[in-house]
Amino acid sequence: MAILNILSETKNIVDLRKKSRSVEKINKRIINLLDDMRETLKNAEGIGLAAPQVGVLRRVAIIEIDDGDLIEMINPEIIYRDGEQTEMEGCLSSPGKFAETVRPAAVKVAYTNRNGESKEREGTELLARAFCHELDHLDGVLCFDDAKRILTQEELDEMKKEKETSE
Ligand code: CO
């Protein structure tokens, strides 16, 4: 396994805008990619990573919100969405930058796992947002594109402070 370089919005925006191709065959290369992405995500202390973020234009993404509950998705698709939520979100490709985004409150995703099995997984709250965020990467879409507003780390810290003092 290896820790891969995560492309950044400031340096690699052209590559991050590219659309990823479907995986036709789950071969050794895809399995290695999943393994490397897992290690890369862990190293970056993130909750989700899409293959184009590590320079591989394939429809592959992983999410791990709860330790040990790693969701590895090949050719994922949102098959159901419901409701609405507005929250802050960030991206490993844009350190220190945050977007306030409107996402569905709940989504259901269909995908293939590393063993070639068809799976479905439902998510609400943070998991619903993560599904939308990572799947957007596969189409070259970043969370800042349709954001209600964009904040820096300083602004976010300030907001948190204000919220704490008002509570
Ligand atoms: Co991202």
PDB file of C-alpha atoms and ligand atoms in Angstrom:
ATOM      1  CA  MET A   1       0.000   0.000   0.000  1.00  0.00           C
ATOM      2  CA  ALA A   2       1.099   3.540  -0.597  1.00  0.00           C
ATOM      3  CA  ILE A   3       0.105   7.035   0.359  1.00  0.00           C
ATOM      4  CA  LEU A   4      -0.865   8.856  -2.816  1.00  0.00           C
ATOM      5  CA  ASN A   5      -0.510  12.529  -3.599  1.00  0.00           C
ATOM      6  CA  ILE A   6      -3.841  14.346  -3.259  1.00  0.00           C
ATOM      7  CA  LEU A   7      -4.381  16.843  -6.061  1.00  0.00           C
ATOM      8  CA  SER A   8      -5.111  20.373  -4.927  1.00  0.00           C
ATOM      9  CA  GLU A   9      -7.661  22.819  -6.219  1.00  0.00           C
ATOM     10  CA  THR A  10      -5.047  25.554  -6.487  1.00  0.00           C
ATOM     11  CA  LYS A  11      -2.470  23.503  -8.418  1.00  0.00           C
ATOM     12  CA  ASN A  12      -4.464  20.833 -10.233  1.00  0.00           C
ATOM     13  CA  ILE A  13      -7.855  22.307 -10.986  1.00  0.00           C
ATOM     14  CA  VAL A  14      -7.757  21.175 -14.648  1.00  0.00           C
ATOM     15  CA  ASP A  15      -7.424  17.538 -13.565  1.00  0.00           C
ATOM     16  CA  LEU A  16     -10.022  17.842 -10.799  1.00  0.00           C
ATOM     17  CA  ARG A  17     -12.509  19.113 -13.407  1.00  0.00           C
ATOM     18  CA  LYS A  18     -12.219  15.996 -15.576  1.00  0.00           C
ATOM     19  CA  LYS A  19     -14.983  13.421 -15.703  1.00  0.00           C
ATOM     20  CA  SER A  20     -14.045   9.944 -14.536  1.00  0.00           C
ATOM     21  CA  ARG A  21     -14.716   6.810 -16.567  1.00  0.00           C
ATOM     22  CA  SER A  22     -16.633   3.779 -15.333  1.00  0.00           C
ATOM     23  CA  VAL A  23     -14.725   0.728 -14.150  1.00  0.00           C
ATOM     24  CA  GLU A  24     -15.423  -2.165 -16.501  1.00  0.00           C
ATOM     25  CA  LYS A  25     -13.355  -4.813 -14.808  1.00  0.00           C
ATOM     26  CA  ILE A  26     -12.271  -5.025 -11.190  1.00  0.00           C
ATOM     27  CA  ASN A  27      -8.660  -6.050 -11.693  1.00  0.00           C
ATOM     28  CA  LYS A  28      -5.538  -5.893  -9.534  1.00  0.00           C
ATOM     29  CA  ARG A  29      -5.057  -2.257 -10.459  1.00  0.00           C
ATOM     30  CA  ILE A  30      -8.476  -1.295  -9.044  1.00  0.00           C
ATOM     31  CA  ILE A  31      -7.903  -3.327  -5.874  1.00  0.00           C
ATOM     32  CA  ASN A  32      -4.518  -1.646  -5.391  1.00  0.00           C
ATOM     33  CA  LEU A  33      -6.141   1.732  -6.003  1.00  0.00           C
ATOM     34  CA  LEU A  34      -8.738   1.034  -3.289  1.00  0.00           C
ATOM     35  CA  ASP A  35      -6.013  -0.052  -0.866  1.00  0.00           C
ATOM     36  CA  ASP A  36      -3.884   3.012  -1.589  1.00  0.00           C
ATOM     37  CA  MET A  37      -6.876   5.342  -1.345  1.00  0.00           C
ATOM     38  CA  ARG A  38      -7.712   3.887   2.060  1.00  0.00           C
ATOM     39  CA  GLU A  39      -4.207   4.526   3.322  1.00  0.00           C
ATOM     40  CA  THR A  40      -4.189   8.004   1.776  1.00  0.00           C
ATOM     41  CA  LEU A  41      -7.525   8.891   3.386  1.00  0.00           C
ATOM     42  CA  LYS A  42      -6.361   7.659   6.766  1.00  0.00           C
ATOM     43  CA  ASN A  43      -3.119   9.599   6.474  1.00  0.00           C
ATOM     44  CA  ALA A  44      -4.984  12.786   5.531  1.00  0.00           C
ATOM     45  CA  GLU A  45      -7.495  12.229   8.376  1.00  0.00           C
ATOM     46  CA  GLY A  46     -10.350  12.773   5.973  1.00  0.00           C
ATOM     47  CA  ILE A  47     -13.741  11.119   5.706  1.00  0.00           C
ATOM     48  CA  GLY A  48     -13.923  10.655   1.951  1.00  0.00           C
ATOM     49  CA  LEU A  49     -11.757  10.444  -1.129  1.00  0.00           C
ATOM     50  CA  ALA A  50     -12.495  10.041  -4.824  1.00  0.00           C
ATOM     51  CA  ALA A  51     -10.090   8.489  -7.346  1.00  0.00           C
ATOM     52  CA  PRO A  52      -9.754  11.650  -9.474  1.00  0.00           C
ATOM     53  CA  GLN A  53      -8.368  13.380  -6.367  1.00  0.00           C
ATOM     54  CA  VAL A  54      -5.374  11.054  -6.596  1.00  0.00           C
ATOM     55  CA  GLY A  55      -5.083  11.507 -10.344  1.00  0.00           C
ATOM     56  CA  VAL A  56      -6.970   8.385 -11.425  1.00  0.00           C
ATOM     57  CA  LEU A  57      -9.964   9.177 -13.636  1.00  0.00           C
ATOM     58  CA  ARG A  58     -12.048   6.167 -12.625  1.00  0.00           C
ATOM     59  CA  ARG A  59     -15.433   6.050 -10.928  1.00  0.00           C
ATOM     60  CA  VAL A  60     -14.122   4.890  -7.562  1.00  0.00           C
ATOM     61  CA  ALA A  61     -14.661   6.569  -4.181  1.00  0.00           C
ATOM     62  CA  ILE A  62     -14.305   5.666  -0.524  1.00  0.00           C
ATOM     63  CA  ILE A  63     -15.893   7.002   2.637  1.00  0.00           C
ATOM     64  CA  GLU A  64     -15.081   6.233   6.254  1.00  0.00           C
ATOM     65  CA  ILE A  65     -17.006   8.292   8.778  1.00  0.00           C
ATOM     66  CA  ASP A  66     -17.102   5.790  11.608  1.00  0.00           C
ATOM     67  CA  ASP A  67     -13.838   3.980  12.286  1.00  0.00           C
ATOM     68  CA  GLY A  68     -13.941   0.540  10.743  1.00  0.00           C
ATOM     69  CA  ASP A  69     -16.990   1.256   8.582  1.00  0.00           C
ATOM     70  CA  LEU A  70     -15.166   1.761   5.301  1.00  0.00           C
ATOM     71  CA  ILE A  71     -17.453   2.139   2.291  1.00  0.00           C
ATOM     72  CA  GLU A  72     -15.638   1.301  -0.936  1.00  0.00           C
ATOM     73  CA  MET A  73     -17.636   2.190  -4.026  1.00  0.00           C
ATOM     74  CA  ILE A  74     -17.001   1.268  -7.639  1.00  0.00           C
ATOM     75  CA  ASN A  75     -19.286   2.938 -10.217  1.00  0.00           C
ATOM     76  CA  PRO A  76     -21.513   4.475  -7.525  1.00  0.00           C
ATOM     77  CA  GLU A  77     -24.801   6.128  -8.403  1.00  0.00           C
ATOM     78  CA  ILE A  78     -27.345   7.977  -6.310  1.00  0.00           C
ATOM     79  CA  ILE A  79     -30.628   6.137  -6.821  1.00  0.00           C
ATOM     80  CA  TYR A  80     -32.745   8.009  -4.290  1.00  0.00           C
ATOM     81  CA  ARG A  81     -32.627  11.385  -2.616  1.00  0.00           C
ATOM     82  CA  ASP A  82     -34.967  13.086  -0.185  1.00  0.00           C
ATOM     83  CA  GLY A  83     -35.198  16.292   1.799  1.00  0.00           C
ATOM     84  CA  GLU A  84     -32.652  19.004   2.269  1.00  0.00           C
ATOM     85  CA  GLN A  85     -29.880  19.945   4.693  1.00  0.00           C
ATOM     86  CA  THR A  86     -27.549  22.931   4.803  1.00  0.00           C
ATOM     87  CA  GLU A  87     -24.149  22.393   6.400  1.00  0.00           C
ATOM     88  CA  MET A  88     -20.488  23.303   6.132  1.00  0.00           C
ATOM     89  CA  GLU A  89     -18.229  20.999   4.220  1.00  0.00           C
ATOM     90  CA  GLY A  90     -14.607  20.895   3.218  1.00  0.00           C
ATOM     91  CA  CYS A  91     -12.495  18.951   0.771  1.00  0.00           C
ATOM     92  CA  LEU A  92      -9.076  17.317   1.046  1.00  0.00           C
ATOM     93  CA  SER A  93      -8.197  19.028  -2.241  1.00  0.00           C
ATOM     94  CA  SER A  94      -8.870  22.454  -0.720  1.00  0.00           C
ATOM     95  CA  PRO A  95      -7.295  22.612   2.755  1.00  0.00           C
ATOM     96  CA  GLY A  96      -8.527  25.483   4.925  1.00  0.00           C
ATOM     97  CA  LYS A  97     -11.509  26.266   2.718  1.00  0.00           C
ATOM     98  CA  PHE A  98     -15.102  25.488   3.577  1.00  0.00           C
ATOM     99  CA  ALA A  99     -18.387  25.679   1.731  1.00  0.00           C
ATOM    100  CA  GLU A 100     -21.877  26.043   3.055  1.00  0.00           C
ATOM    101  CA  THR A 101     -23.802  23.676   0.818  1.00  0.00           C
ATOM    102  CA  VAL A 102     -27.348  22.506   0.384  1.00  0.00           C
ATOM    103  CA  ARG A 103     -27.513  18.717   0.076  1.00  0.00           C
ATOM    104  CA  PRO A 104     -30.282  16.126   0.288  1.00  0.00           C
ATOM    105  CA  ALA A 105     -31.112  15.065   3.852  1.00  0.00           C
ATOM    106  CA  ALA A 106     -31.021  11.414   2.798  1.00  0.00           C
ATOM    107  CA  VAL A 107     -29.638   9.555  -0.190  1.00  0.00           C
ATOM    108  CA  LYS A 108     -29.380   5.963  -1.293  1.00  0.00           C
ATOM    109  CA  VAL A 109     -26.365   4.902  -3.341  1.00  0.00           C
ATOM    110  CA  ALA A 110     -25.969   1.806  -5.513  1.00  0.00           C
ATOM    111  CA  TYR A 111     -22.434   0.627  -6.228  1.00  0.00           C
ATOM    112  CA  THR A 112     -20.212  -2.385  -6.769  1.00  0.00           C
ATOM    113  CA  ASN A 113     -17.813  -3.444  -4.031  1.00  0.00           C
ATOM    114  CA  ARG A 114     -14.281  -4.802  -4.506  1.00  0.00           C
ATOM    115  CA  ASN A 115     -15.645  -8.352  -4.741  1.00  0.00           C
ATOM    116  CA  GLY A 116     -17.855  -7.399  -7.671  1.00  0.00           C
ATOM    117  CA  GLU A 117     -21.050  -7.549  -5.615  1.00  0.00           C
ATOM    118  CA  SER A 118     -23.867  -5.040  -6.146  1.00  0.00           C
ATOM    119  CA  LYS A 119     -24.570  -3.099  -2.978  1.00  0.00           C
ATOM    120  CA  GLU A 120     -26.888  -0.387  -1.766  1.00  0.00           C
ATOM    121  CA  ARG A 121     -26.332   1.930   1.151  1.00  0.00           C
ATOM    122  CA  GLU A 122     -28.484   4.634   2.626  1.00  0.00           C
ATOM    123  CA  GLY A 123     -27.101   7.685   4.342  1.00  0.00           C
ATOM    124  CA  THR A 124     -28.457  10.652   6.255  1.00  0.00           C
ATOM    125  CA  GLU A 125     -26.773  13.709   7.751  1.00  0.00           C
ATOM    126  CA  LEU A 126     -22.981  13.615   7.300  1.00  0.00           C
ATOM    127  CA  LEU A 127     -23.038  10.350   5.339  1.00  0.00           C
ATOM    128  CA  ALA A 128     -25.584  11.744   2.863  1.00  0.00           C
ATOM    129  CA  ARG A 129     -23.364  14.770   2.347  1.00  0.00           C
ATOM    130  CA  ALA A 130     -20.275  12.635   1.949  1.00  0.00           C
ATOM    131  CA  PHE A 131     -21.966  10.468  -0.699  1.00  0.00           C
ATOM    132  CA  CYS A 132     -22.962  13.568  -2.686  1.00  0.00           C
ATOM    133  CA  HIS A 133     -19.551  15.190  -2.262  1.00  0.00           C
ATOM    134  CA  GLU A 134     -17.502  12.174  -3.370  1.00  0.00           C
ATOM    135  CA  LEU A 135     -19.798  11.293  -6.270  1.00  0.00           C
ATOM    136  CA  ASP A 136     -19.611  14.899  -7.490  1.00  0.00           C
ATOM    137  CA  HIS A 137     -15.816  14.527  -7.723  1.00  0.00           C
ATOM    138  CA  LEU A 138     -16.348  11.759 -10.304  1.00  0.00           C
ATOM    139  CA  ASP A 139     -18.000  14.336 -12.552  1.00  0.00           C
ATOM    140  CA  GLY A 140     -15.439  17.054 -11.894  1.00  0.00           C
ATOM    141  CA  VAL A 141     -17.754  18.934  -9.546  1.00  0.00           C
ATOM    142  CA  LEU A 142     -16.384  20.513  -6.369  1.00  0.00           C
ATOM    143  CA  CYS A 143     -18.402  21.374  -3.265  1.00  0.00           C
ATOM    144  CA  PHE A 144     -17.633  25.059  -3.774  1.00  0.00           C
ATOM    145  CA  ASP A 145     -19.319  25.201  -7.171  1.00  0.00           C
ATOM    146  CA  ASP A 146     -22.887  25.640  -5.985  1.00  0.00           C
ATOM    147  CA  ALA A 147     -22.075  26.657  -2.431  1.00  0.00           C
ATOM    148  CA  LYS A 148     -24.279  29.176  -0.690  1.00  0.00           C
ATOM    149  CA  ARG A 149     -21.071  30.749   0.546  1.00  0.00           C
ATOM    150  CA  ILE A 150     -17.392  29.976   0.938  1.00  0.00           C
ATOM    151  CA  LEU A 151     -15.461  30.461   4.168  1.00  0.00           C
ATOM    152  CA  THR A 152     -11.848  30.334   5.204  1.00  0.00           C
ATOM    153  CA  GLN A 153     -10.591  28.442   8.268  1.00  0.00           C
ATOM    154  CA  GLU A 154     -10.338  31.778  10.143  1.00  0.00           C
ATOM    155  CA  GLU A 155     -13.960  32.675   9.414  1.00  0.00           C
ATOM    156  CA  LEU A 156     -15.069  29.210  10.432  1.00  0.00           C
ATOM    157  CA  ASP A 157     -13.133  29.397  13.726  1.00  0.00           C
ATOM    158  CA  GLU A 158     -14.687  32.818  14.370  1.00  0.00           C
ATOM    159  CA  MET A 159     -18.167  31.435  13.761  1.00  0.00           C
ATOM    160  CA  LYS A 160     -17.557  28.519  16.113  1.00  0.00           C
ATOM    161  CA  LYS A 161     -16.342  30.897  18.807  1.00  0.00           C
ATOM    162  CA  GLU A 162     -19.408  33.105  18.429  1.00  0.00           C
ATOM    163  CA  LYS A 163     -21.671  30.097  18.595  1.00  0.00           C
ATOM    164  CA  GLU A 164     -19.969  28.843  21.769  1.00  0.00           C
ATOM    165  CA  THR A 165     -20.254  32.192  23.538  1.00  0.00           C
ATOM    166  CA  SER A 166     -23.929  32.551  22.617  1.00  0.00           C
ATOM    167  CA  GLU A 167     -24.753  29.123  24.026  1.00  0.00           C
TER     168      GLU A 167
HETATM  169 CO    CO B   1     -13.606  16.562  -1.879  1.00  0.00          CO
END
